[in-house]
Short mmCIF file of C-alpha atoms and ligand atoms in Angstrom, two decimals:
data_model
loop_
_atom_site.label_atom_id
_atom_site.label_comp_id
_atom_site.label_asym_id
_atom_site.label_seq_id
_atom_site.Cartn_x
_atom_site.Cartn_y
_atom_site.Cartn_z
CA MET A 1393 -0.10 0.35 0.07
CA GLN A 1394 2.63 2.80 1.13
CA THR A 1395 4.62 1.51 -1.99
CA ILE A 1396 1.87 1.92 -4.52
CA ARG A 1397 1.35 5.34 -2.76
CA LYS A 1398 4.43 6.30 -2.94
CA ILE A 1399 4.82 5.30 -6.65
CA ALA A 1400 1.81 7.32 -7.30
CA VAL A 1401 3.01 10.28 -5.45
CA ALA A 1402 6.29 10.25 -7.18
CA GLY A 1403 4.38 10.17 -10.70
CA THR A 1404 2.42 13.18 -9.68
CA LEU A 1405 5.15 15.02 -8.55
CA ALA A 1406 6.86 14.26 -11.71
CA ALA A 1407 3.93 15.53 -13.58
CA LEU A 1408 4.03 18.76 -11.72
CA SER A 1409 7.62 19.53 -11.90
CA ALA A 1410 8.02 18.46 -15.42
CA GLY A 1411 11.17 20.16 -16.80
CA THR A 1412 12.69 21.20 -13.16
CA ALA A 1413 15.48 18.85 -12.07
CA ALA A 1414 14.37 18.56 -8.19
CA LYS A 1415 17.15 17.56 -5.83
CA SER A 1416 15.72 16.09 -2.77
CA ASP A 1417 12.09 15.22 -1.76
CA GLY A 1418 11.61 18.78 -0.75
CA THR A 1419 12.19 20.93 2.39
CA VAL A 1420 9.16 22.08 4.60
CA GLU A 1421 9.39 24.47 7.31
CA VAL A 1422 6.31 23.85 9.40
CA LEU A 1423 4.75 25.94 12.02
CA HIS A 1424 2.65 24.37 14.60
CA TRP A 1425 1.16 24.60 18.16
CA TRP A 1426 1.61 20.92 19.22
CA THR A 1427 3.62 20.87 21.97
CA SER A 1428 1.92 18.68 24.55
CA GLY A 1429 2.86 15.00 25.33
CA GLY A 1430 -0.04 13.68 22.60
CA GLU A 1431 0.21 16.23 20.27
CA ALA A 1432 4.04 16.45 19.80
CA LYS A 1433 3.57 12.40 19.50
CA ALA A 1434 0.82 12.93 16.65
CA VAL A 1435 2.94 15.72 14.85
CA GLY A 1436 6.00 13.63 15.13
CA THR A 1437 4.38 10.67 13.27
CA LEU A 1438 3.86 13.49 10.05
CA LYS A 1439 7.66 14.35 10.33
CA GLU A 1440 8.81 10.96 10.19
CA ALA A 1441 6.41 9.91 7.45
CA PHE A 1442 7.91 12.95 5.62
CA GLU A 1443 11.57 12.57 6.34
CA ALA A 1444 11.08 8.65 5.25
CA GLN A 1445 10.26 9.77 1.94
CA GLY A 1446 13.44 11.51 1.92
CA GLY A 1447 12.49 15.34 2.56
CA VAL A 1448 13.83 17.66 5.29
CA TRP A 1449 11.69 18.74 8.16
CA ASN A 1450 12.38 22.05 9.95
CA ASP A 1451 10.02 22.05 12.87
CA SER A 1452 8.83 25.55 14.35
CA PRO A 1453 6.64 24.80 17.24
CA ILE A 1454 4.67 27.49 18.82
CA ALA A 1455 3.75 26.63 22.33
CA GLY A 1456 0.36 27.46 23.59
CA GLY A 1457 -2.94 25.45 23.61
CA GLY A 1458 -5.55 26.46 20.64
CA GLY A 1459 -2.84 28.14 19.00
CA ASP A 1460 -3.53 31.92 19.73
CA ALA A 1461 0.52 32.38 20.45
CA ALA A 1462 1.02 30.63 16.89
CA MET A 1463 -1.06 32.52 15.01
CA THR A 1464 0.69 35.96 16.35
CA ALA A 1465 4.24 34.45 15.39
CA LEU A 1466 2.74 33.75 11.81
CA ARG A 1467 1.50 37.23 11.26
CA ALA A 1468 5.01 38.58 12.43
CA ARG A 1469 6.52 35.99 10.03
CA VAL A 1470 4.55 37.21 6.95
CA VAL A 1471 4.91 40.81 7.87
CA ALA A 1472 8.80 40.27 7.86
CA GLY A 1473 8.23 38.89 4.32
CA ASN A 1474 9.41 35.16 5.67
CA PRO A 1475 6.27 32.77 5.53
CA PRO A 1476 6.31 29.07 6.98
CA THR A 1477 6.19 26.70 4.28
CA ALA A 1478 3.23 25.05 5.94
CA VAL A 1479 1.12 26.37 9.03
CA GLN A 1480 -1.45 24.50 10.90
CA LEU A 1481 -4.31 27.05 10.35
CA LYS A 1482 -7.92 26.30 10.09
CA GLY A 1483 -11.14 27.65 9.65
CA PRO A 1484 -12.13 31.17 8.02
CA GLY A 1485 -8.48 31.74 8.79
CA ILE A 1486 -7.74 29.82 5.64
CA GLN A 1487 -9.83 32.24 3.78
CA GLU A 1488 -8.48 35.08 5.29
CA TRP A 1489 -4.75 34.64 4.46
CA ALA A 1490 -6.07 33.49 0.97
CA GLN A 1491 -7.69 36.78 0.34
CA GLN A 1492 -4.34 38.52 0.98
CA GLY A 1493 -2.73 36.63 -1.43
CA ALA A 1494 -0.73 34.58 0.88
CA LEU A 1495 -1.24 31.05 -0.09
CA ASN A 1496 0.02 28.64 -2.65
CA GLU A 1497 -2.53 26.19 -4.00
CA VAL A 1498 -2.09 22.32 -4.06
CA GLN A 1499 -4.52 21.99 -6.40
CA GLY A 1500 -2.40 19.60 -8.87
CA VAL A 1501 -2.04 17.10 -5.97
CA ALA A 1502 -6.06 17.58 -5.08
CA ASP A 1503 -6.90 16.69 -8.92
CA ALA A 1504 -4.43 14.02 -9.06
CA GLU A 1505 -5.89 12.13 -5.77
CA ASP A 1506 -9.14 13.44 -6.22
CA TRP A 1507 -9.47 14.83 -2.71
CA ASP A 1508 -13.42 15.68 -3.73
CA ALA A 1509 -14.05 12.27 -3.72
CA VAL A 1510 -12.75 11.29 -0.18
CA LEU A 1511 -13.54 14.62 1.95
CA PRO A 1512 -16.75 15.78 3.16
CA PRO A 1513 -17.93 18.20 1.25
CA ALA A 1514 -18.21 20.81 3.82
CA LEU A 1515 -14.56 20.34 5.23
CA ALA A 1516 -13.13 20.21 1.42
CA GLU A 1517 -15.04 23.80 1.15
CA ILE A 1518 -13.09 25.10 4.11
CA MET A 1519 -9.71 24.03 2.41
CA LYS A 1520 -10.41 25.66 -1.02
CA TYR A 1521 -10.01 29.18 -2.26
CA ASP A 1522 -11.64 30.24 -5.36
CA GLY A 1523 -12.18 26.58 -5.95
CA ASN A 1524 -8.70 25.38 -5.72
CA TYR A 1525 -7.19 23.76 -2.40
CA VAL A 1526 -5.01 25.69 -0.83
CA ALA A 1527 -5.04 23.71 2.57
CA ALA A 1528 -5.01 20.09 3.57
CA PRO A 1529 -7.07 18.55 6.59
CA VAL A 1530 -5.34 15.95 8.79
CA ASN A 1531 -8.56 15.25 11.22
CA ILE A 1532 -11.78 15.58 12.53
CA HIS A 1533 -11.83 16.77 16.35
CA ARG A 1534 -14.85 16.96 18.33
CA VAL A 1535 -15.11 19.69 20.85
CA ASP A 1536 -17.79 18.70 23.40
CA TRP A 1537 -16.70 16.01 25.46
CA PHE A 1538 -16.29 15.26 28.84
CA TRP A 1539 -13.61 13.09 30.12
CA ALA A 1540 -13.65 11.57 33.60
CA ASN A 1541 -11.85 9.16 36.11
CA PRO A 1542 -14.24 6.30 36.82
CA GLU A 1543 -12.44 5.74 40.17
CA VAL A 1544 -12.91 9.06 40.97
CA LEU A 1545 -16.57 9.11 40.10
CA ALA A 1546 -17.17 5.69 42.10
CA LYS A 1547 -15.83 7.73 45.33
CA VAL A 1548 -19.56 9.38 45.17
CA GLY A 1549 -21.31 6.39 44.07
CA VAL A 1550 -21.51 7.78 40.34
CA THR A 1551 -21.37 5.16 37.32
CA GLU A 1552 -22.96 6.86 34.77
CA MET A 1553 -21.68 10.09 32.75
CA PRO A 1554 -23.92 12.91 32.87
CA THR A 1555 -26.50 13.44 30.06
CA THR A 1556 -27.78 16.92 30.96
CA TRP A 1557 -26.02 19.80 32.78
CA ASP A 1558 -28.42 19.52 35.76
CA ASP A 1559 -26.98 15.79 35.95
CA PHE A 1560 -23.56 17.12 35.66
CA ASN A 1561 -24.12 19.71 38.81
CA ALA A 1562 -25.44 17.03 40.69
CA VAL A 1563 -22.38 14.65 40.30
CA ALA A 1564 -20.26 18.02 40.71
CA ASP A 1565 -22.29 18.68 44.01
CA LYS A 1566 -21.40 15.26 45.08
CA LEU A 1567 -17.68 15.35 44.48
CA MET A 1568 -17.80 18.81 45.85
CA ALA A 1569 -19.28 17.11 49.06
CA ALA A 1570 -16.23 14.58 49.37
CA GLY A 1571 -13.78 17.19 48.90
CA ILE A 1572 -12.79 16.41 45.28
CA THR A 1573 -12.65 18.91 42.62
CA PRO A 1574 -15.06 18.39 39.96
CA LEU A 1575 -13.93 20.27 37.17
CA ALA A 1576 -10.12 20.30 36.33
CA HIS A 1577 -9.96 23.39 34.03
CA GLY A 1578 -7.17 25.96 33.02
CA GLY A 1579 -7.77 29.51 33.15
CA GLN A 1580 -7.08 30.58 29.47
CA PRO A 1581 -9.46 32.40 27.17
CA TRP A 1582 -9.61 29.76 24.77
CA GLN A 1583 -10.40 27.24 27.34
CA ASP A 1584 -12.81 29.27 28.76
CA ALA A 1585 -14.60 29.74 25.57
CA THR A 1586 -14.26 25.95 24.74
CA ILE A 1587 -16.54 25.35 27.96
CA PHE A 1588 -18.54 28.09 27.26
CA GLU A 1589 -19.68 27.04 23.61
CA ASP A 1590 -20.24 23.17 25.02
CA VAL A 1591 -22.55 24.79 27.51
CA VAL A 1592 -24.51 26.88 24.65
CA LEU A 1593 -25.19 23.65 22.69
CA GLY A 1594 -26.45 21.91 25.75
CA VAL A 1595 -28.53 24.44 26.95
CA GLY A 1596 -29.99 26.02 23.64
CA GLY A 1597 -29.55 23.00 20.88
CA ALA A 1598 -27.50 23.23 18.00
CA ASP A 1599 -29.96 25.77 15.96
CA PHE A 1600 -29.74 27.77 18.76
CA PHE A 1601 -25.78 27.68 18.79
CA ARG A 1602 -25.61 28.34 15.16
CA LYS A 1603 -27.73 31.45 15.30
CA ALA A 1604 -25.38 32.63 18.11
CA LEU A 1605 -22.37 31.93 17.63
CA VAL A 1606 -21.99 31.65 14.04
CA ASP A 1607 -24.82 33.68 12.47
CA LEU A 1608 -24.26 36.12 15.09
CA ASP A 1609 -27.94 36.87 15.15
CA MET A 1610 -28.69 39.55 17.86
CA ASP A 1611 -32.03 38.06 19.07
CA ALA A 1612 -30.09 35.15 19.99
CA LEU A 1613 -27.32 36.54 21.60
CA THR A 1614 -29.43 38.69 23.79
CA SER A 1615 -32.20 35.95 24.43
CA ALA A 1616 -32.79 34.22 27.68
CA THR A 1617 -31.37 30.85 26.41
CA MET A 1618 -27.98 33.06 26.41
CA VAL A 1619 -28.98 34.27 30.20
CA ALA A 1620 -29.17 30.58 30.87
CA SER A 1621 -26.16 29.42 29.50
CA PHE A 1622 -23.95 32.05 31.29
CA ASP A 1623 -25.95 30.81 34.42
CA GLN A 1624 -24.57 27.34 33.76
CA LEU A 1625 -21.04 28.63 33.27
CA ARG A 1626 -21.15 30.43 36.28
CA LYS A 1627 -21.93 27.30 38.00
CA LEU A 1628 -19.04 25.63 36.43
CA ARG A 1629 -16.67 28.18 37.67
CA GLY A 1630 -17.80 27.34 41.28
CA TYR A 1631 -16.77 23.78 40.54
CA VAL A 1632 -12.96 24.51 39.40
CA ASP A 1633 -9.81 24.47 42.09
CA PRO A 1634 -8.21 27.70 43.31
CA ASN A 1635 -5.50 27.15 41.57
CA PHE A 1636 -7.17 27.14 37.67
CA PRO A 1637 -5.89 30.43 36.53
CA GLY A 1638 -3.37 30.39 33.58
CA ARG A 1639 -3.09 26.57 33.62
CA ASP A 1640 -2.37 24.61 30.49
CA TRP A 1641 -4.95 22.26 29.39
CA ASN A 1642 -2.88 19.29 29.05
CA LEU A 1643 -2.33 19.82 32.69
CA ALA A 1644 -5.84 19.89 33.55
CA THR A 1645 -6.12 16.70 31.83
CA ALA A 1646 -3.51 15.11 34.08
CA MET A 1647 -5.21 16.01 37.14
CA VAL A 1648 -8.31 13.70 35.85
CA MET A 1649 -5.62 11.22 35.08
CA ARG A 1650 -4.03 11.13 38.44
CA GLY A 1651 -7.64 11.25 40.22
CA GLU A 1652 -7.17 14.82 41.14
CA ALA A 1653 -10.57 15.96 39.94
CA GLY A 1654 -13.42 14.17 38.21
CA PHE A 1655 -14.13 15.85 34.68
CA GLN A 1656 -12.43 17.77 32.12
CA ILE A 1657 -14.67 19.49 29.35
CA MET A 1658 -12.28 19.60 26.18
CA GLY A 1659 -11.93 18.83 22.53
CA ASP A 1660 -10.88 15.12 21.80
CA TRP A 1661 -7.19 16.17 21.60
CA ALA A 1662 -7.67 15.87 25.51
CA LYS A 1663 -7.73 11.78 24.57
CA GLY A 1664 -4.43 12.14 22.88
CA GLU A 1665 -2.95 12.96 26.60
CA PHE A 1666 -4.85 9.78 28.09
CA LEU A 1667 -3.54 8.05 25.33
CA ALA A 1668 0.37 9.11 25.49
CA ALA A 1669 0.19 8.27 28.98
CA GLY A 1670 -0.82 4.80 28.13
CA LYS A 1671 -4.49 4.72 29.57
CA VAL A 1672 -7.19 3.09 28.30
CA PRO A 1673 -10.50 4.07 27.18
CA GLY A 1674 -13.61 3.06 29.21
CA LYS A 1675 -11.36 1.51 32.14
CA ASP A 1676 -9.04 4.29 32.98
CA PHE A 1677 -10.88 6.86 31.66
CA LEU A 1678 -14.30 7.86 30.30
CA CYS A 1679 -15.52 9.85 27.30
CA ALA A 1680 -19.03 11.40 26.52
CA PRO A 1681 -20.58 14.05 24.71
CA THR A 1682 -21.75 16.98 26.60
CA PRO A 1683 -25.27 17.44 27.19
CA GLY A 1684 -27.29 18.78 23.68
CA SER A 1685 -27.51 16.29 20.90
CA GLY A 1686 -24.92 18.17 18.27
CA PHE A 1687 -21.42 18.02 17.40
CA VAL A 1688 -19.15 20.75 17.65
CA LEU A 1689 -16.53 20.44 14.94
CA ASN A 1690 -13.14 21.18 14.80
CA SER A 1691 -10.53 20.26 11.97
CA ASP A 1692 -7.10 20.78 11.81
CA SER A 1693 -5.04 21.81 8.51
CA PHE A 1694 -2.05 22.62 6.97
CA THR A 1695 -2.36 25.63 5.00
CA PHE A 1696 0.57 26.21 2.55
CA PHE A 1697 2.09 29.76 2.58
CA LYS A 1698 3.88 31.65 -0.35
CA VAL A 1699 7.33 30.50 -0.51
CA SER A 1700 9.65 30.07 -3.84
CA GLY A 1701 12.42 27.59 -4.71
CA ASP A 1702 11.98 24.38 -6.23
CA ASP A 1703 12.91 22.60 -3.02
CA ASN A 1704 10.25 24.48 -0.80
CA LEU A 1705 7.61 23.85 -3.58
CA LYS A 1706 8.15 20.43 -3.99
CA GLY A 1707 8.40 20.38 0.15
CA GLN A 1708 4.66 21.74 -0.43
CA GLN A 1709 3.44 19.18 -2.81
CA VAL A 1710 5.13 15.96 -1.00
CA LEU A 1711 3.56 17.30 2.28
CA ALA A 1712 0.04 17.75 1.15
CA SER A 1713 -0.12 14.43 -0.80
CA LEU A 1714 1.33 12.70 2.78
CA ILE A 1715 -1.13 14.25 4.73
CA MET A 1716 -3.94 12.91 2.43
CA SER A 1717 -2.70 10.01 2.28
CA PRO A 1718 -5.01 6.95 4.07
CA ASP A 1719 -2.14 5.54 5.65
CA PHE A 1720 -0.85 8.81 7.34
CA GLN A 1721 -4.46 9.84 8.13
CA LYS A 1722 -4.92 6.51 10.28
CA THR A 1723 -1.43 6.66 12.40
CA PHE A 1724 -1.78 10.48 13.11
CA ASN A 1725 -5.44 10.49 14.23
CA LEU A 1726 -4.85 7.21 16.41
CA ALA A 1727 -2.24 8.98 18.26
CA LYS A 1728 -4.06 12.74 18.08
CA GLY A 1729 -7.36 11.34 19.48
CA SER A 1730 -9.23 12.73 16.65
CA ILE A 1731 -10.47 10.81 13.60
CA PRO A 1732 -9.73 11.14 9.89
CA ALA A 1733 -10.68 13.66 7.66
CA ARG A 1734 -10.66 11.41 4.92
CA THR A 1735 -13.85 9.61 4.87
CA ASP A 1736 -12.51 5.89 3.52
CA VAL A 1737 -10.33 5.23 6.15
CA PRO A 1738 -11.74 2.32 8.05
CA LEU A 1739 -11.86 3.03 11.71
CA ASP A 1740 -11.62 -0.50 13.03
CA ASP A 1741 -8.41 0.01 14.80
CA PHE A 1742 -9.65 3.09 16.87
CA ASP A 1743 -10.94 2.83 20.38
CA ILE A 1744 -14.69 3.39 21.90
CA CYS A 1745 -14.15 7.43 21.81
CA ALA A 1746 -13.09 7.85 18.25
CA GLN A 1747 -16.04 5.21 17.13
CA LYS A 1748 -18.52 7.41 18.81
CA SER A 1749 -17.23 10.44 17.21
CA HIS A 1750 -17.81 8.85 13.92
CA ALA A 1751 -21.67 7.52 14.41
CA ASP A 1752 -22.18 10.91 16.18
CA LEU A 1753 -20.93 12.97 13.59
CA VAL A 1754 -22.90 10.88 11.06
CA ALA A 1755 -25.88 11.57 12.79
CA ALA A 1756 -25.15 15.20 13.15
CA VAL A 1757 -24.95 15.57 9.46
CA ALA A 1758 -28.04 13.84 9.04
CA SER A 1759 -30.05 15.86 11.15
CA GLY A 1760 -28.41 19.06 10.80
CA SER A 1761 -26.85 19.46 14.10
CA LEU A 1762 -23.39 19.48 13.20
CA VAL A 1763 -21.95 23.12 14.09
CA PRO A 1764 -18.57 24.72 13.80
CA SER A 1765 -16.69 25.75 16.87
CA MET A 1766 -16.25 29.38 17.87
CA ALA A 1767 -13.76 28.55 20.17
CA HIS A 1768 -11.76 26.95 17.79
CA GLU A 1769 -11.59 29.09 14.82
CA MET A 1770 -14.03 27.20 12.71
CA ALA A 1771 -16.82 29.38 12.74
CA ILE A 1772 -16.36 33.10 12.86
CA SER A 1773 -13.62 35.82 12.04
CA ARG A 1774 -10.86 35.94 14.63
CA SER A 1775 -11.58 39.61 15.81
CA VAL A 1776 -15.39 38.32 16.79
CA ARG A 1777 -14.05 35.20 18.32
CA GLY A 1778 -11.61 37.65 20.12
CA GLU A 1779 -14.58 39.50 21.56
CA PHE A 1780 -16.31 36.37 22.64
CA LEU A 1781 -12.89 35.34 24.18
CA ASP A 1782 -12.84 38.72 26.12
CA LEU A 1783 -16.08 38.56 27.49
CA VAL A 1784 -16.37 34.93 28.54
CA THR A 1785 -13.04 35.08 30.54
CA GLU A 1786 -13.91 38.39 31.86
CA PHE A 1787 -17.30 36.70 33.20
CA PHE A 1788 -15.41 33.32 34.52
CA ASN A 1789 -13.12 35.75 36.34
CA SER A 1790 -15.36 38.27 38.04
CA ASP A 1791 -19.03 38.43 39.50
CA MET A 1792 -20.81 39.68 36.46
CA SER A 1793 -24.31 38.83 36.12
CA SER A 1794 -25.22 36.69 33.00
CA GLU A 1795 -27.59 39.78 32.37
CA ASP A 1796 -24.79 42.21 32.38
CA ALA A 1797 -22.53 39.56 30.43
CA VAL A 1798 -24.93 38.97 27.38
CA GLN A 1799 -25.83 42.60 27.13
CA LYS A 1800 -21.76 43.51 27.00
CA LEU A 1801 -21.53 40.63 24.50
CA ALA A 1802 -23.73 41.61 22.31
CA ASP A 1803 -22.69 45.13 21.95
CA ALA A 1804 -18.97 43.99 21.80
CA VAL A 1805 -20.21 41.77 18.73
CA ALA A 1806 -22.18 44.51 17.01
CA ARG A 1807 -18.94 46.72 17.25
CA ALA A 1808 -16.78 44.23 15.57
CA MET A 1809 -18.93 42.75 12.95
C1 LIG B 689 -6.38 22.11 18.17
C2 LIG B 689 -6.09 21.00 18.29
C3 LIG B 689 -4.94 21.02 19.70
C4 LIG B 689 -5.73 22.00 20.91
C5 LIG B 689 -4.95 22.09 21.83
C6 LIG B 689 -7.08 22.90 19.08
O1 LIG B 689 -7.72 24.53 18.61
O2 LIG B 689 -7.39 22.14 16.86
O3 LIG B 689 -5.22 20.35 17.52
O4 LIG B 689 -4.60 20.19 19.71
O5 LIG B 689 -6.23 22.89 20.12
O6 LIG B 689 -3.89 23.03 21.45
#
């Protein structure tokens, strides 16, 4: 399989670079924010595969969960006229960079390998600008998950994962009464926004989520449902330990692993941490969707910036082809905690959380309850997302009322739109 693919890729590349004598299998500088244990393991599979094909990989990791620091670094690099060859970038951000003329396309590879036939159409659209692929997706992450330690839950007689926010609050109250931190959380704006959007899905449902966090509908943003969402976020604030400010998300995951907290609310990159530590899903840790029948979508992709030189251009083509290969999509996603972006990769070797993610994704597409993540840059522009993050974090760290939060949020979004 690997050999056949290599031959196919070699053929594609020969066709693409006809007339140019290539020296190696290309060079890439890859800017990404995958620096936690599970993330580093996952991106390591891409580096190894690229090097195994004879390419040169220059790693540019920028620490900082959620990627805000990486995006700041990227802007500085582009402004300085020295962009990296490939950048972990997603959602509307891809379009924003493409509109500025900052990207190279990889349509030749996409045509030769018929990416359109193997990607969910909604995801393919995000990867294209003016009808041409400028990015290649590596995965589908789900944002709306509870991760729990079953031994900790057993201490308060709980064997089932909560299915409503009221259920969750009841379990959390029991844990509090037993002197156990219910919720492991890191107080960083993107993490606050992650739990906020999961709460909005549970309180308001997928249609409400879309109206408020994607369409930025003012009636939805100022509704009683939004007030109720902030009320639940206030409840969650009461369930975190005093040391939460500034904590990295993977350290919060480690608290659940070590039995220092009952739950974490986080996307399934948290599963990558459990797996990297040798933990087994269903035994050492539990996964279950947070309340609300829907699926909050986050997908990582690599975007190809405008670089020149045969070696760099070839590196982009080889990397694009590698990212989309079925073998890579399987290996990478087994480590990352996500599921493949390609629809034709068998999931037999994936664990129960991944199987659940896939089944729920298919169901959400069928019922129209798939929603793009606001917190993870799949839904709205960076500037409007910034307003959400600022307000949610201010609310989380103050005694602001839910009514005031809703009004301030609506005002800030209206100004930024
Ligand atoms: C990315 C994940 C990453 C997580 C934490 C998310 O926005 O999509 O790939 O693991 O941030 O860094």
